[in-house]
GROMACS .gro file of C-alpha atoms in nm:
model
  297
    1UNK     CA    1   0.000   0.000   0.000
    2UNK     CA    2   0.293   0.234   0.060
    3UNK     CA    3   0.401   0.205  -0.306
    4UNK     CA    4   0.046   0.264  -0.427
    5UNK     CA    5  -0.006   0.567  -0.209
    6UNK     CA    6   0.323   0.710  -0.337
    7UNK     CA    7   0.197   0.708  -0.696
    8UNK     CA    8  -0.147   0.833  -0.600
    9UNK     CA    9   0.028   1.113  -0.414
   10UNK     CA   10   0.228   1.197  -0.727
   11UNK     CA   11  -0.088   1.208  -0.937
   12UNK     CA   12  -0.257   1.436  -0.685
   13UNK     CA   13  -0.006   1.711  -0.764
   14UNK     CA   14  -0.136   1.741  -1.121
   15UNK     CA   15  -0.467   1.817  -1.288
   16UNK     CA   16  -0.566   1.498  -1.467
   17UNK     CA   17  -0.933   1.592  -1.513
   18UNK     CA   18  -0.890   1.698  -1.873
   19UNK     CA   19  -1.164   1.762  -2.128
   20UNK     CA   20  -1.098   1.593  -2.461
   21UNK     CA   21  -1.290   1.859  -2.652
   22UNK     CA   22  -1.074   2.134  -2.498
   23UNK     CA   23  -0.760   1.947  -2.602
   24UNK     CA   24  -0.890   1.916  -2.959
   25UNK     CA   25  -0.966   2.289  -2.967
   26UNK     CA   26  -0.620   2.382  -2.837
   27UNK     CA   27  -0.453   2.160  -3.096
   28UNK     CA   28  -0.670   2.301  -3.375
   29UNK     CA   29  -0.564   2.651  -3.274
   30UNK     CA   30  -0.192   2.559  -3.273
   31UNK     CA   31  -0.221   2.395  -3.615
   32UNK     CA   32  -0.416   2.688  -3.762
   33UNK     CA   33  -0.195   2.967  -3.626
   34UNK     CA   34   0.156   2.827  -3.573
   35UNK     CA   35   0.240   2.534  -3.799
   36UNK     CA   36   0.302   2.723  -4.121
   37UNK     CA   37   0.573   2.944  -3.966
   38UNK     CA   38   0.769   2.625  -3.897
   39UNK     CA   39   0.742   2.491  -4.251
   40UNK     CA   40   1.101   2.591  -4.325
   41UNK     CA   41   1.420   2.431  -4.454
   42UNK     CA   42   1.590   2.481  -4.117
   43UNK     CA   43   1.312   2.299  -3.931
   44UNK     CA   44   1.310   2.014  -4.183
   45UNK     CA   45   1.685   1.964  -4.140
   46UNK     CA   46   1.636   1.958  -3.765
   47UNK     CA   47   1.356   1.704  -3.799
   48UNK     CA   48   1.574   1.481  -4.015
   49UNK     CA   49   1.834   1.484  -3.739
   50UNK     CA   50   1.568   1.378  -3.486
   51UNK     CA   51   1.457   1.066  -3.672
   52UNK     CA   52   1.490   0.727  -3.510
   53UNK     CA   53   1.548   0.513  -3.818
   54UNK     CA   54   1.368   0.192  -3.734
   55UNK     CA   55   1.338  -0.162  -3.865
   56UNK     CA   56   1.103  -0.385  -3.666
   57UNK     CA   57   0.996  -0.636  -3.928
   58UNK     CA   58   0.921  -1.004  -3.886
   59UNK     CA   59   1.159  -1.072  -4.174
   60UNK     CA   60   1.454  -0.877  -4.025
   61UNK     CA   61   1.778  -1.076  -4.026
   62UNK     CA   62   2.141  -1.015  -3.938
   63UNK     CA   63   2.208  -0.953  -4.308
   64UNK     CA   64   1.922  -0.706  -4.354
   65UNK     CA   65   1.998  -0.517  -4.032
   66UNK     CA   66   2.364  -0.491  -4.127
   67UNK     CA   67   2.266  -0.348  -4.466
   68UNK     CA   68   2.019  -0.112  -4.294
   69UNK     CA   69   2.297   0.018  -4.068
   70UNK     CA   70   2.539   0.048  -4.359
   71UNK     CA   71   2.296   0.294  -4.521
   72UNK     CA   72   2.339   0.520  -4.218
   73UNK     CA   73   2.717   0.500  -4.264
   74UNK     CA   74   2.685   0.570  -4.637
   75UNK     CA   75   2.452   0.864  -4.579
   76UNK     CA   76   2.706   1.032  -4.354
   77UNK     CA   77   2.964   1.003  -4.632
   78UNK     CA   78   2.739   1.104  -4.922
   79UNK     CA   79   2.562   1.396  -4.751
   80UNK     CA   80   2.822   1.553  -4.521
   81UNK     CA   81   2.626   1.879  -4.498
   82UNK     CA   82   2.316   1.707  -4.362
   83UNK     CA   83   2.265   1.604  -4.000
   84UNK     CA   84   2.272   1.230  -3.943
   85UNK     CA   85   1.970   1.052  -3.799
   86UNK     CA   86   1.949   1.044  -3.421
   87UNK     CA   87   1.910   0.672  -3.370
   88UNK     CA   88   1.901   0.328  -3.527
   89UNK     CA   89   1.622   0.126  -3.362
   90UNK     CA   90   1.604  -0.255  -3.385
   91UNK     CA   91   1.498  -0.566  -3.197
   92UNK     CA   92   1.734  -0.663  -2.911
   93UNK     CA   93   1.875  -0.964  -3.094
   94UNK     CA   94   2.031  -0.724  -3.348
   95UNK     CA   95   2.196  -0.480  -3.105
   96UNK     CA   96   2.539  -0.634  -3.147
   97UNK     CA   97   2.514  -0.630  -3.528
   98UNK     CA   98   2.433  -0.258  -3.522
   99UNK     CA   99   2.711  -0.187  -3.271
  100UNK     CA  100   2.968  -0.370  -3.487
  101UNK     CA  101   2.847  -0.208  -3.812
  102UNK     CA  102   2.768   0.151  -3.716
  103UNK     CA  103   3.051   0.395  -3.785
  104UNK     CA  104   2.880   0.732  -3.739
  105UNK     CA  105   2.956   0.907  -3.411
  106UNK     CA  106   2.655   1.043  -3.227
  107UNK     CA  107   2.400   0.796  -3.361
  108UNK     CA  108   2.238   0.606  -3.074
  109UNK     CA  109   2.150   0.235  -3.080
  110UNK     CA  110   1.797   0.182  -2.952
  111UNK     CA  111   1.633  -0.153  -2.886
  112UNK     CA  112   1.264  -0.220  -2.824
  113UNK     CA  113   1.254  -0.445  -2.520
  114UNK     CA  114   1.039  -0.579  -2.239
  115UNK     CA  115   0.827  -0.804  -2.461
  116UNK     CA  116   0.756  -0.538  -2.723
  117UNK     CA  117   0.493  -0.453  -2.841
  118UNK     CA  118   0.252  -0.607  -2.587
  119UNK     CA  119   0.456  -0.589  -2.263
  120UNK     CA  120   0.277  -0.912  -2.174
  121UNK     CA  121   0.549  -1.118  -2.009
  122UNK     CA  122   0.683  -1.194  -1.665
  123UNK     CA  123   0.910  -0.920  -1.534
  124UNK     CA  124   1.199  -1.171  -1.520
  125UNK     CA  125   1.171  -1.218  -1.897
  126UNK     CA  126   1.161  -0.841  -1.955
  127UNK     CA  127   1.464  -0.792  -1.731
  128UNK     CA  128   1.662  -1.063  -1.909
  129UNK     CA  129   1.583  -0.926  -2.254
  130UNK     CA  130   1.672  -0.571  -2.152
  131UNK     CA  131   1.995  -0.677  -1.978
  132UNK     CA  132   2.108  -0.866  -2.288
  133UNK     CA  133   2.025  -0.570  -2.515
  134UNK     CA  134   2.233  -0.336  -2.300
  135UNK     CA  135   2.519  -0.586  -2.282
  136UNK     CA  136   2.511  -0.619  -2.661
  137UNK     CA  137   2.547  -0.245  -2.716
  138UNK     CA  138   2.208  -0.075  -2.687
  139UNK     CA  139   2.251   0.284  -2.573
  140UNK     CA  140   1.875   0.342  -2.546
  141UNK     CA  141   1.587   0.111  -2.456
  142UNK     CA  142   1.223   0.150  -2.561
  143UNK     CA  143   0.968  -0.037  -2.347
  144UNK     CA  144   0.588  -0.046  -2.344
  145UNK     CA  145   0.417   0.033  -2.019
  146UNK     CA  146   0.188  -0.251  -1.901
  147UNK     CA  147  -0.130  -0.107  -2.050
  148UNK     CA  148  -0.357  -0.368  -1.893
  149UNK     CA  149  -0.227  -0.288  -1.545
  150UNK     CA  150  -0.279   0.082  -1.604
  151UNK     CA  151  -0.634   0.045  -1.733
  152UNK     CA  152  -0.726  -0.183  -1.441
  153UNK     CA  153  -0.596   0.076  -1.193
  154UNK     CA  154  -0.290  -0.124  -1.087
  155UNK     CA  155  -0.061   0.179  -1.091
  156UNK     CA  156   0.174   0.018  -0.843
  157UNK     CA  157   0.228  -0.286  -1.065
  158UNK     CA  158   0.266  -0.073  -1.375
  159UNK     CA  159   0.523   0.154  -1.214
  160UNK     CA  160   0.718  -0.130  -1.055
  161UNK     CA  161   0.772  -0.279  -1.402
  162UNK     CA  162   0.904   0.052  -1.534
  163UNK     CA  163   1.124   0.113  -1.231
  164UNK     CA  164   1.278  -0.232  -1.245
  165UNK     CA  165   1.361  -0.202  -1.614
  166UNK     CA  166   1.511   0.142  -1.558
  167UNK     CA  167   1.736  -0.008  -1.291
  168UNK     CA  168   1.859  -0.255  -1.554
  169UNK     CA  169   1.932   0.032  -1.794
  170UNK     CA  170   2.119   0.232  -1.532
  171UNK     CA  171   2.206   0.598  -1.560
  172UNK     CA  172   2.390   0.575  -1.891
  173UNK     CA  173   2.122   0.405  -2.101
  174UNK     CA  174   1.815   0.621  -2.161
  175UNK     CA  175   1.479   0.446  -2.135
  176UNK     CA  176   1.171   0.547  -2.333
  177UNK     CA  177   0.832   0.439  -2.205
  178UNK     CA  178   0.565   0.386  -2.470
  179UNK     CA  179   0.219   0.472  -2.341
  180UNK     CA  180   0.026   0.326  -2.638
  181UNK     CA  181  -0.199   0.630  -2.636
  182UNK     CA  182  -0.439   0.483  -2.893
  183UNK     CA  183  -0.529   0.211  -2.643
  184UNK     CA  184  -0.566   0.426  -2.333
  185UNK     CA  185  -0.770   0.672  -2.543
  186UNK     CA  186  -0.870   0.968  -2.324
  187UNK     CA  187  -0.674   1.283  -2.251
  188UNK     CA  188  -0.716   1.216  -1.880
  189UNK     CA  189  -0.568   0.867  -1.912
  190UNK     CA  190  -0.280   0.996  -2.125
  191UNK     CA  191  -0.199   1.261  -1.865
  192UNK     CA  192  -0.207   1.007  -1.581
  193UNK     CA  193   0.005   0.755  -1.769
  194UNK     CA  194   0.259   1.025  -1.860
  195UNK     CA  195   0.299   1.136  -1.499
  196UNK     CA  196   0.320   0.783  -1.362
  197UNK     CA  197   0.577   0.678  -1.622
  198UNK     CA  198   0.796   0.979  -1.544
  199UNK     CA  199   0.781   0.923  -1.169
  200UNK     CA  200   0.862   0.555  -1.226
  201UNK     CA  201   1.183   0.635  -1.413
  202UNK     CA  202   1.115   0.715  -1.778
  203UNK     CA  203   1.379   0.930  -1.949
  204UNK     CA  204   1.141   0.982  -2.243
  205UNK     CA  205   0.774   0.923  -2.293
  206UNK     CA  206   0.663   0.796  -2.632
  207UNK     CA  207   0.318   0.781  -2.788
  208UNK     CA  208   0.294   0.446  -2.959
  209UNK     CA  209   0.447   0.124  -3.086
  210UNK     CA  210   0.304   0.176  -3.433
  211UNK     CA  211   0.157  -0.174  -3.405
  212UNK     CA  212  -0.196  -0.074  -3.295
  213UNK     CA  213  -0.487   0.070  -3.496
  214UNK     CA  214  -0.434   0.420  -3.355
  215UNK     CA  215  -0.080   0.551  -3.317
  216UNK     CA  216   0.048   0.904  -3.253
  217UNK     CA  217  -0.200   1.191  -3.271
  218UNK     CA  218  -0.144   1.564  -3.223
  219UNK     CA  219  -0.391   1.557  -2.933
  220UNK     CA  220  -0.197   1.286  -2.748
  221UNK     CA  221   0.126   1.474  -2.814
  222UNK     CA  222  -0.023   1.794  -2.672
  223UNK     CA  223  -0.131   1.623  -2.349
  224UNK     CA  224   0.202   1.444  -2.309
  225UNK     CA  225   0.398   1.766  -2.362
  226UNK     CA  226   0.180   1.943  -2.104
  227UNK     CA  227   0.258   1.661  -1.860
  228UNK     CA  228   0.632   1.687  -1.932
  229UNK     CA  229   0.619   2.063  -1.878
  230UNK     CA  230   0.435   2.033  -1.545
  231UNK     CA  231   0.664   1.753  -1.429
  232UNK     CA  232   0.968   1.967  -1.512
  233UNK     CA  233   0.821   2.261  -1.320
  234UNK     CA  234   0.750   2.034  -1.021
  235UNK     CA  235   1.076   1.835  -1.013
  236UNK     CA  236   1.334   2.017  -1.228
  237UNK     CA  237   1.386   1.694  -1.427
  238UNK     CA  238   1.377   1.724  -1.805
  239UNK     CA  239   1.206   1.436  -1.987
  240UNK     CA  240   1.225   1.374  -2.361
  241UNK     CA  241   0.932   1.327  -2.598
  242UNK     CA  242   0.892   1.088  -2.891
  243UNK     CA  243   0.587   1.070  -3.115
  244UNK     CA  244   0.589   0.745  -3.313
  245UNK     CA  245   0.357   0.558  -3.545
  246UNK     CA  246   0.144   0.712  -3.817
  247UNK     CA  247   0.386   0.997  -3.897
  248UNK     CA  248   0.341   0.974  -4.272
  249UNK     CA  249   0.406   1.322  -4.413
  250UNK     CA  250   0.649   1.607  -4.366
  251UNK     CA  251   0.364   1.823  -4.238
  252UNK     CA  252   0.284   1.560  -3.975
  253UNK     CA  253   0.639   1.600  -3.846
  254UNK     CA  254   0.620   1.981  -3.862
  255UNK     CA  255   0.297   1.964  -3.662
  256UNK     CA  256   0.462   1.763  -3.382
  257UNK     CA  257   0.760   2.001  -3.387
  258UNK     CA  258   0.519   2.293  -3.349
  259UNK     CA  259   0.339   2.134  -3.054
  260UNK     CA  260   0.669   2.073  -2.877
  261UNK     CA  261   0.782   2.430  -2.951
  262UNK     CA  262   0.457   2.588  -2.830
  263UNK     CA  263   0.409   2.376  -2.517
  264UNK     CA  264   0.764   2.296  -2.405
  265UNK     CA  265   0.972   2.567  -2.572
  266UNK     CA  266   1.318   2.589  -2.724
  267UNK     CA  267   1.483   2.385  -2.447
  268UNK     CA  268   1.326   2.072  -2.597
  269UNK     CA  269   1.414   2.149  -2.959
  270UNK     CA  270   1.729   1.938  -2.978
  271UNK     CA  271   1.766   1.586  -3.110
  272UNK     CA  272   1.837   1.471  -2.757
  273UNK     CA  273   1.500   1.571  -2.617
  274UNK     CA  274   1.277   1.545  -2.925
  275UNK     CA  275   1.272   1.232  -3.138
  276UNK     CA  276   1.056   1.111  -3.424
  277UNK     CA  277   0.975   0.742  -3.448
  278UNK     CA  278   0.944   0.702  -3.823
  279UNK     CA  279   1.150   0.561  -4.106
  280UNK     CA  280   0.926   0.645  -4.402
  281UNK     CA  281   0.977   1.013  -4.327
  282UNK     CA  282   1.352   1.004  -4.387
  283UNK     CA  283   1.327   0.996  -4.766
  284UNK     CA  284   1.038   1.245  -4.771
  285UNK     CA  285   1.229   1.500  -4.564
  286UNK     CA  286   1.546   1.442  -4.764
  287UNK     CA  287   1.357   1.499  -5.089
  288UNK     CA  288   1.205   1.827  -4.967
  289UNK     CA  289   1.533   1.953  -4.826
  290UNK     CA  290   1.731   1.879  -5.144
  291UNK     CA  291   1.456   1.966  -5.389
  292UNK     CA  292   1.441   1.634  -5.576
  293UNK     CA  293   1.294   1.291  -5.515
  294UNK     CA  294   1.544   1.081  -5.322
  295UNK     CA  295   1.500   0.723  -5.203
  296UNK     CA  296   1.813   0.669  -4.999
  297UNK     CA  297   1.683   0.467  -4.706
   0.00000   0.00000   0.00000
């Protein structure tokens, strides 16, 4: 009961009684009045440098992941005036392949872990998988919060999972907690899950796995950024933000950039604190930046 009361106490510091219609209206206003001023070459270059280039396919193999990583190396050589992507994201069994292949300094190696994408496994299994990923070279870990525990009100169980996996990551390996916002649905739930995940040890909060029917939305991003802002004001701890799943166009990315800028401010506009979970966007951004259709990745 002490653990549970601790998390309930944390939630009590924040307003989680949020009206979905009000969130929609606020997002509409940001999109209508602010997005177009960020539709610039400079912003698009920044967004390219915030991409987490991801391959999470059933047919991934050591050969395909090595070739995928080699494209990141080749890009750095062929486009020296462009920023490199922020991260290469793979399944844990490929962490060592990426580590041995990647030559570009400053590109992180992220692994989805903890029984991604469902989070439905015993904590011992999640711990083992995460430990092996870190040992094999992962510099960042993406986990899914236990959505079922959250929705059933078991905040203690949900947070204990997150805390235990963060202890496996340690201080030097950043951990992103995926809320699966399309499954928890309401703005109130998204705010609660954001706060709980941050108090439990998240270094970033992330919208989605991209494996569910509903992935990232501007409304979910707005609520999560508000939670990050309030948590920072309460604790002084800066938490990163990663929208992922369903980011299909350059303007989608510019919209998320604008929400981060308007809610969190310039302090979050670096590729450390703002990431984009999308691979399809890499070629689209590259084409717009260079003024010709390019299919590099």
